Amino acid sequence: MIRDSAGSMSIPADHGNIVSVKVIGDRMYFIAQRGLTSAVMADHIDPERINADIPPVVQTVELAYGAEDPMMQRTVCAAFELIDPTYLPQSVDRDAVLTIVIEAAQSLALVKDTVQELQDHQADVRKQAEAGELSRGHVPRTPNLRGKVRQCIAALRDVEVGIKQVAGHFYPKENPKDPWDKAFKPALEAALGAENAADQIINTWAVMDRVADHRHAMIHADATKSLTVFDYGLEPDGHFCAPTIEIAHPKNPVPRHDVGDFLSRQVAEIAEVFEALLAHMCDLNVRHLNDMFVSHVTALEEPRNGSFVVWSTRMAEGVPPLGQGQPAEPA
């Protein structure tokens, strides 16, 4: 009786208002202003109905980032708006693509969390230094700094791989050894024109190449490539310098740079690429179910449900407005 009766649920209060909802597989996902939550019904956990104490709806906080966060706007929010079977062909596996997108956002959230940890630790060190609680003869250390940075580099690479996996759902490979963009890049050039697409392709693909090259330098270090993380150091003026990173690579080197700034920039860049390529893939593969209407992905100045890219549908060129067709010939 309890399972079959009406019930209710609410997301965590600090998540703010819900802006978008999607069912993916057997879970329902709620994007709120400041969080992403998923939920399943009690029967999913207890299908035999042996425990009446299980709540009607069981929630999991997937991410502490929501529609107000730029990273979420360019990944999960954009996907929740665009991955819609109304506009996309049946060959695109909606649940599979949305799962990839959520996993990508989780990887980016890991990097953002790490940056916040580094910033918090640096703030504590700064306060201690200003209060005279630190000796210049003992340089502070960041707990597990190298491991955290390496984890972030791997997470960014996972996002780059996720973009290619999404492309595989729109443009399946004829041969497993084919490049991921063998069919996608020509389609993009044909739609935009080779000249108009050139700069975008160069810049977008360059971001993905950098992410892949940085991980390669980390995993396969040799005389030409390597990734080095430096913890706090003492400057000649007596101040402590924050942790830094340096990447040696023939094509994509990174001069010694603040770790937090580097990782934050990487998150922003790969998230922009995710949104841009997802929007293009959807727009290039839109279904036209009626000759009277055409649909396209459109960019907005203000977000809708957290997304700056949405579907828009208008009358096809040459089709008179509804109700204003040619009058019928007299009988």
Coordinates of C-alpha atoms in Angstrom, one line a residue:
M1 CA 0.0 0.0 0.0
I2 CA 2.8 2.4 0.9
R3 CA 4.6 1.8 -2.5
D4 CA 1.4 2.3 -4.5
S5 CA 0.3 5.4 -2.7
A6 CA 1.2 9.0 -3.6
G7 CA 4.5 10.4 -2.5
S8 CA 6.7 13.5 -2.8
M9 CA 10.3 14.5 -2.7
S10 CA 12.5 17.6 -2.6
I11 CA 16.1 18.2 -3.7
P12 CA 18.6 19.5 -1.1
A13 CA 17.6 23.0 -0.1
D14 CA 21.0 24.5 -0.9
H15 CA 20.7 23.5 -4.6
G16 CA 18.1 26.2 -5.3
N17 CA 15.4 25.8 -7.9
I18 CA 15.2 23.0 -10.4
V19 CA 15.7 24.2 -13.9
S20 CA 15.7 21.0 -15.9
V21 CA 14.7 17.3 -15.5
K22 CA 15.7 14.2 -17.6
V23 CA 15.1 10.5 -17.2
I24 CA 18.2 8.6 -18.2
G25 CA 17.9 4.8 -18.0
D26 CA 16.2 4.0 -14.7
R27 CA 17.2 7.3 -13.0
M28 CA 15.7 10.7 -13.0
Y29 CA 18.2 13.6 -13.0
F30 CA 17.4 17.1 -11.7
I31 CA 19.6 20.1 -12.6
A32 CA 19.1 22.8 -10.1
Q33 CA 20.8 26.2 -9.8
R34 CA 23.6 24.9 -7.6
G35 CA 23.6 21.1 -7.9
L36 CA 22.8 18.0 -9.9
T37 CA 20.7 15.2 -8.2
S38 CA 19.5 11.9 -9.4
A39 CA 16.7 9.8 -8.0
V40 CA 15.2 6.3 -8.2
M41 CA 12.0 4.9 -6.9
A42 CA 11.9 2.5 -4.0
D43 CA 11.1 -0.4 -6.2
H44 CA 14.4 0.0 -8.0
I45 CA 16.2 -0.7 -4.8
D46 CA 13.7 -3.2 -3.3
P47 CA 11.8 -4.8 -6.2
E48 CA 10.5 -7.6 -3.9
R49 CA 8.9 -5.0 -1.6
I50 CA 10.3 -6.6 1.6
N51 CA 11.2 -3.3 3.4
A52 CA 8.4 -0.8 3.9
D53 CA 10.9 1.7 5.5
I54 CA 12.7 2.5 2.2
P55 CA 11.6 6.1 1.2
P56 CA 9.4 6.3 -1.9
V57 CA 12.2 8.2 -3.7
V58 CA 15.9 7.7 -3.0
Q59 CA 18.2 10.5 -4.1
T60 CA 21.9 10.9 -4.8
V61 CA 23.8 14.2 -5.1
E62 CA 25.8 13.7 -8.3
L63 CA 27.5 17.1 -8.4
A64 CA 27.7 20.2 -6.2
Y65 CA 27.6 22.3 -9.4
G66 CA 24.4 23.4 -11.1
A67 CA 23.0 25.6 -13.8
E68 CA 24.7 28.7 -12.4
D69 CA 28.1 27.2 -13.1
P70 CA 29.7 27.9 -16.6
M71 CA 31.1 24.3 -16.8
M72 CA 27.7 22.8 -16.2
Q73 CA 26.0 25.2 -18.7
R74 CA 28.4 24.0 -21.4
T75 CA 28.1 20.3 -20.7
V76 CA 25.1 18.9 -18.8
C77 CA 22.7 21.9 -19.4
A78 CA 23.5 22.0 -23.1
A79 CA 23.0 18.3 -23.5
F80 CA 19.7 18.2 -21.6
E81 CA 18.5 20.8 -24.0
L82 CA 19.8 19.4 -27.3
I83 CA 19.8 15.6 -26.9
D84 CA 16.1 15.4 -27.7
P85 CA 14.6 12.5 -29.8
T86 CA 12.1 15.0 -31.3
Y87 CA 15.0 16.6 -33.3
L88 CA 17.6 13.8 -33.5
P89 CA 17.6 10.6 -35.5
Q90 CA 16.9 7.3 -33.8
S91 CA 20.4 6.2 -34.5
V92 CA 21.7 8.5 -31.8
D93 CA 21.5 6.7 -28.5
R94 CA 20.0 9.4 -26.2
D95 CA 20.8 7.7 -22.9
A96 CA 24.3 6.7 -23.9
V97 CA 25.1 10.3 -25.0
L98 CA 23.7 11.9 -21.8
T99 CA 25.6 9.4 -19.7
I100 CA 28.8 10.4 -21.4
V101 CA 28.0 14.0 -20.8
I102 CA 27.3 13.5 -17.1
E103 CA 30.6 11.6 -16.7
A104 CA 32.4 14.4 -18.4
A105 CA 30.9 16.9 -16.0
Q106 CA 31.9 14.7 -13.1
S107 CA 35.5 14.7 -14.4
L108 CA 35.5 18.5 -14.7
A109 CA 34.0 18.8 -11.3
L110 CA 36.9 16.8 -9.9
V111 CA 39.3 19.3 -11.4
K112 CA 37.3 22.3 -10.1
D113 CA 37.2 20.7 -6.6
T114 CA 41.0 20.3 -6.7
V115 CA 41.5 23.9 -7.7
Q116 CA 39.4 25.0 -4.8
E117 CA 41.4 22.8 -2.4
L118 CA 44.6 24.4 -3.6
Q119 CA 43.2 27.9 -3.3
D120 CA 41.9 27.2 0.3
H121 CA 45.3 25.8 1.2
Q122 CA 47.1 28.8 -0.2
A123 CA 44.8 31.1 1.7
D124 CA 45.7 29.3 4.9
V125 CA 49.4 29.6 4.2
R126 CA 49.0 33.3 3.3
K127 CA 47.3 33.9 6.7
Q128 CA 49.9 32.0 8.6
A129 CA 52.7 33.9 6.8
E130 CA 51.1 37.3 7.5
A131 CA 50.6 36.3 11.1
G132 CA 54.3 35.4 11.4
E133 CA 53.4 31.8 12.2
L134 CA 55.6 30.3 9.4
S135 CA 59.4 30.2 9.4
R136 CA 61.2 31.0 6.2
G137 CA 63.5 28.2 7.0
H138 CA 60.7 25.7 6.5
V139 CA 58.7 25.8 3.2
P140 CA 55.1 24.6 3.5
R141 CA 53.9 21.6 1.6
T142 CA 50.6 20.8 -0.1
P143 CA 49.2 17.3 0.8
N144 CA 49.5 14.9 -2.2
L145 CA 50.0 17.8 -4.6
R146 CA 51.6 15.7 -7.4
G147 CA 48.9 13.0 -7.1
K148 CA 46.1 15.5 -7.3
V149 CA 47.5 17.3 -10.3
R150 CA 48.1 14.0 -12.1
Q151 CA 44.5 13.0 -11.4
C152 CA 43.3 16.3 -12.8
I153 CA 45.3 15.8 -16.0
A154 CA 43.8 12.3 -16.4
A155 CA 40.3 13.7 -15.8
L156 CA 40.7 16.3 -18.5
R157 CA 41.8 13.7 -20.9
D158 CA 38.7 11.7 -20.0
V159 CA 36.6 14.6 -21.1
E160 CA 38.5 14.9 -24.4
V161 CA 37.8 11.2 -24.9
G162 CA 34.2 11.7 -24.0
I163 CA 33.8 14.3 -26.8
K164 CA 35.1 11.7 -29.3
Q165 CA 32.7 9.1 -27.9
V166 CA 29.8 11.5 -28.4
A167 CA 31.0 12.0 -32.0
G168 CA 30.9 8.3 -32.5
H169 CA 27.2 8.2 -31.8
F170 CA 26.5 10.8 -34.5
Y171 CA 29.2 9.7 -36.9
P172 CA 29.9 5.9 -36.3
K173 CA 33.2 4.7 -37.6
E174 CA 33.2 2.4 -40.7
N175 CA 36.6 1.1 -39.6
P176 CA 37.8 1.0 -35.9
K177 CA 41.1 2.5 -37.0
D178 CA 39.5 5.5 -38.6
P179 CA 40.1 8.9 -36.9
W180 CA 37.3 10.0 -34.7
D181 CA 36.5 13.0 -36.9
K182 CA 36.8 11.4 -40.3
A183 CA 33.1 12.0 -41.1
F184 CA 32.4 14.8 -38.7
K185 CA 35.0 17.3 -40.0
P186 CA 34.0 17.1 -43.7
A187 CA 30.3 17.5 -42.6
L188 CA 31.2 20.6 -40.6
E189 CA 33.2 22.1 -43.4
A190 CA 30.4 21.4 -45.9
A191 CA 27.8 23.1 -43.7
L192 CA 29.9 26.2 -42.7
G193 CA 32.0 26.4 -45.8
A194 CA 35.7 25.4 -45.7
E195 CA 36.9 29.0 -45.2
N196 CA 34.4 29.8 -42.3
A197 CA 35.0 26.5 -40.6
A198 CA 38.8 26.6 -40.9
D199 CA 39.6 28.9 -37.9
Q200 CA 37.0 27.2 -35.6
I201 CA 38.3 23.7 -36.5
I202 CA 41.9 24.7 -35.9
N203 CA 41.2 26.3 -32.5
T204 CA 38.8 23.7 -31.3
W205 CA 40.9 20.7 -32.3
A206 CA 44.0 22.5 -30.8
V207 CA 42.3 22.5 -27.4
M208 CA 41.7 18.7 -27.6
D209 CA 45.2 18.1 -28.9
R210 CA 46.7 20.0 -25.9
V211 CA 44.7 18.0 -23.4
A212 CA 45.8 14.7 -25.0
D213 CA 49.4 15.9 -25.3
H214 CA 49.6 17.0 -21.7
R215 CA 48.5 13.6 -20.5
H216 CA 50.9 11.9 -22.9
A217 CA 53.7 13.9 -21.5
M218 CA 52.7 12.9 -18.0
I219 CA 52.3 9.2 -18.7
H220 CA 55.2 8.7 -21.2
A221 CA 57.9 11.0 -20.0
D222 CA 61.2 11.0 -21.9
A223 CA 63.9 13.3 -23.1
T224 CA 61.4 15.4 -25.2
K225 CA 58.3 15.4 -23.0
S226 CA 57.5 15.5 -19.3
L227 CA 55.2 17.0 -16.7
T228 CA 56.7 18.5 -13.5
V229 CA 54.8 19.8 -10.5
F230 CA 56.5 22.2 -8.0
D231 CA 55.2 22.8 -4.5
Y232 CA 55.6 26.0 -2.5
G233 CA 59.0 27.7 -2.9
L234 CA 60.7 30.6 -1.2
E235 CA 61.3 33.7 -3.3
P236 CA 64.3 36.0 -3.0
D237 CA 62.1 38.7 -1.4
G238 CA 61.1 36.2 1.4
H239 CA 57.6 35.5 0.1
F240 CA 56.4 31.9 -0.6
C241 CA 55.4 31.2 -4.2
A242 CA 52.3 29.1 -4.9
P243 CA 52.6 25.6 -6.4
T244 CA 53.3 25.6 -10.2
I245 CA 53.3 23.2 -13.1
E246 CA 55.6 22.9 -16.1
I247 CA 55.0 20.7 -19.2
A248 CA 57.7 19.9 -21.8
H249 CA 56.3 18.8 -25.1
P250 CA 57.4 19.2 -28.7
K251 CA 54.0 20.6 -29.8
N252 CA 52.2 21.8 -26.7
P253 CA 54.7 22.9 -24.0
V254 CA 53.5 24.8 -20.9
P255 CA 56.0 27.2 -19.3
R256 CA 56.1 27.1 -15.5
H257 CA 52.7 28.4 -14.4
D258 CA 50.5 28.6 -11.4
V259 CA 48.8 25.2 -11.0
G260 CA 45.4 26.5 -10.1
D261 CA 45.3 29.0 -12.9
F262 CA 46.4 26.3 -15.4
L263 CA 43.8 23.8 -14.4
S264 CA 41.0 26.4 -14.3
R265 CA 41.8 27.5 -17.8
Q266 CA 41.9 23.9 -19.0
V267 CA 38.4 23.3 -17.6
A268 CA 37.0 26.4 -19.2
E269 CA 38.5 25.6 -22.6
I270 CA 37.5 21.9 -22.8
A271 CA 34.0 22.8 -21.6
E272 CA 33.6 25.4 -24.4
V273 CA 34.8 22.8 -26.9
F274 CA 32.3 20.2 -25.5
E275 CA 29.4 22.7 -26.0
A276 CA 30.5 23.8 -29.4
L277 CA 31.0 20.4 -30.9
L278 CA 27.8 19.0 -29.4
A279 CA 25.8 21.9 -30.8
H280 CA 27.4 21.3 -34.3
M281 CA 26.8 17.6 -34.2
C282 CA 23.1 18.1 -33.3
D283 CA 22.6 20.8 -35.8
L284 CA 24.1 18.8 -38.6
N285 CA 22.0 15.7 -37.8
V286 CA 18.6 17.3 -37.2
R287 CA 15.5 15.4 -38.3
H288 CA 13.2 17.3 -40.7
L289 CA 9.8 15.6 -40.1
N290 CA 7.7 18.2 -42.0
D291 CA 8.5 20.2 -45.1
M292 CA 6.8 23.2 -43.6
F293 CA 9.3 23.7 -40.7
V294 CA 13.0 23.7 -40.3
S295 CA 14.9 23.3 -37.0
H296 CA 18.3 24.4 -36.0
V297 CA 20.5 24.8 -32.9
T298 CA 20.5 28.4 -31.9
A299 CA 22.8 30.3 -29.5
L300 CA 21.2 32.5 -26.9
E301 CA 22.5 35.6 -25.1
E302 CA 20.7 34.6 -21.9
P303 CA 20.5 30.9 -20.8
R304 CA 17.3 28.9 -21.0
N305 CA 17.3 26.1 -18.4
G306 CA 21.0 26.8 -17.9
S307 CA 21.9 26.3 -21.5
F308 CA 23.0 28.9 -24.0
V309 CA 22.3 26.6 -27.0
V310 CA 18.7 25.5 -27.7
W311 CA 16.6 24.1 -30.5
S312 CA 14.5 26.6 -32.5
T313 CA 12.0 25.8 -35.2
R314 CA 10.6 28.2 -37.8
M315 CA 8.6 28.1 -41.0
A316 CA 10.5 26.9 -44.0
E317 CA 11.4 29.5 -46.7
G318 CA 8.6 30.1 -49.1
V319 CA 5.9 28.6 -46.8
P320 CA 3.2 31.2 -46.1
P321 CA 2.3 31.9 -42.5
L322 CA -0.3 29.6 -41.0
G323 CA -3.9 30.7 -41.9
Q324 CA -2.6 32.8 -44.8
G325 CA -2.3 30.3 -47.6
Q326 CA -3.7 30.8 -51.0
P327 CA -7.5 30.9 -51.1
A328 CA -9.3 27.9 -52.6
E329 CA -10.5 28.2 -56.2
P330 CA -14.3 28.8 -56.4
A331 CA -16.3 25.7 -57.2

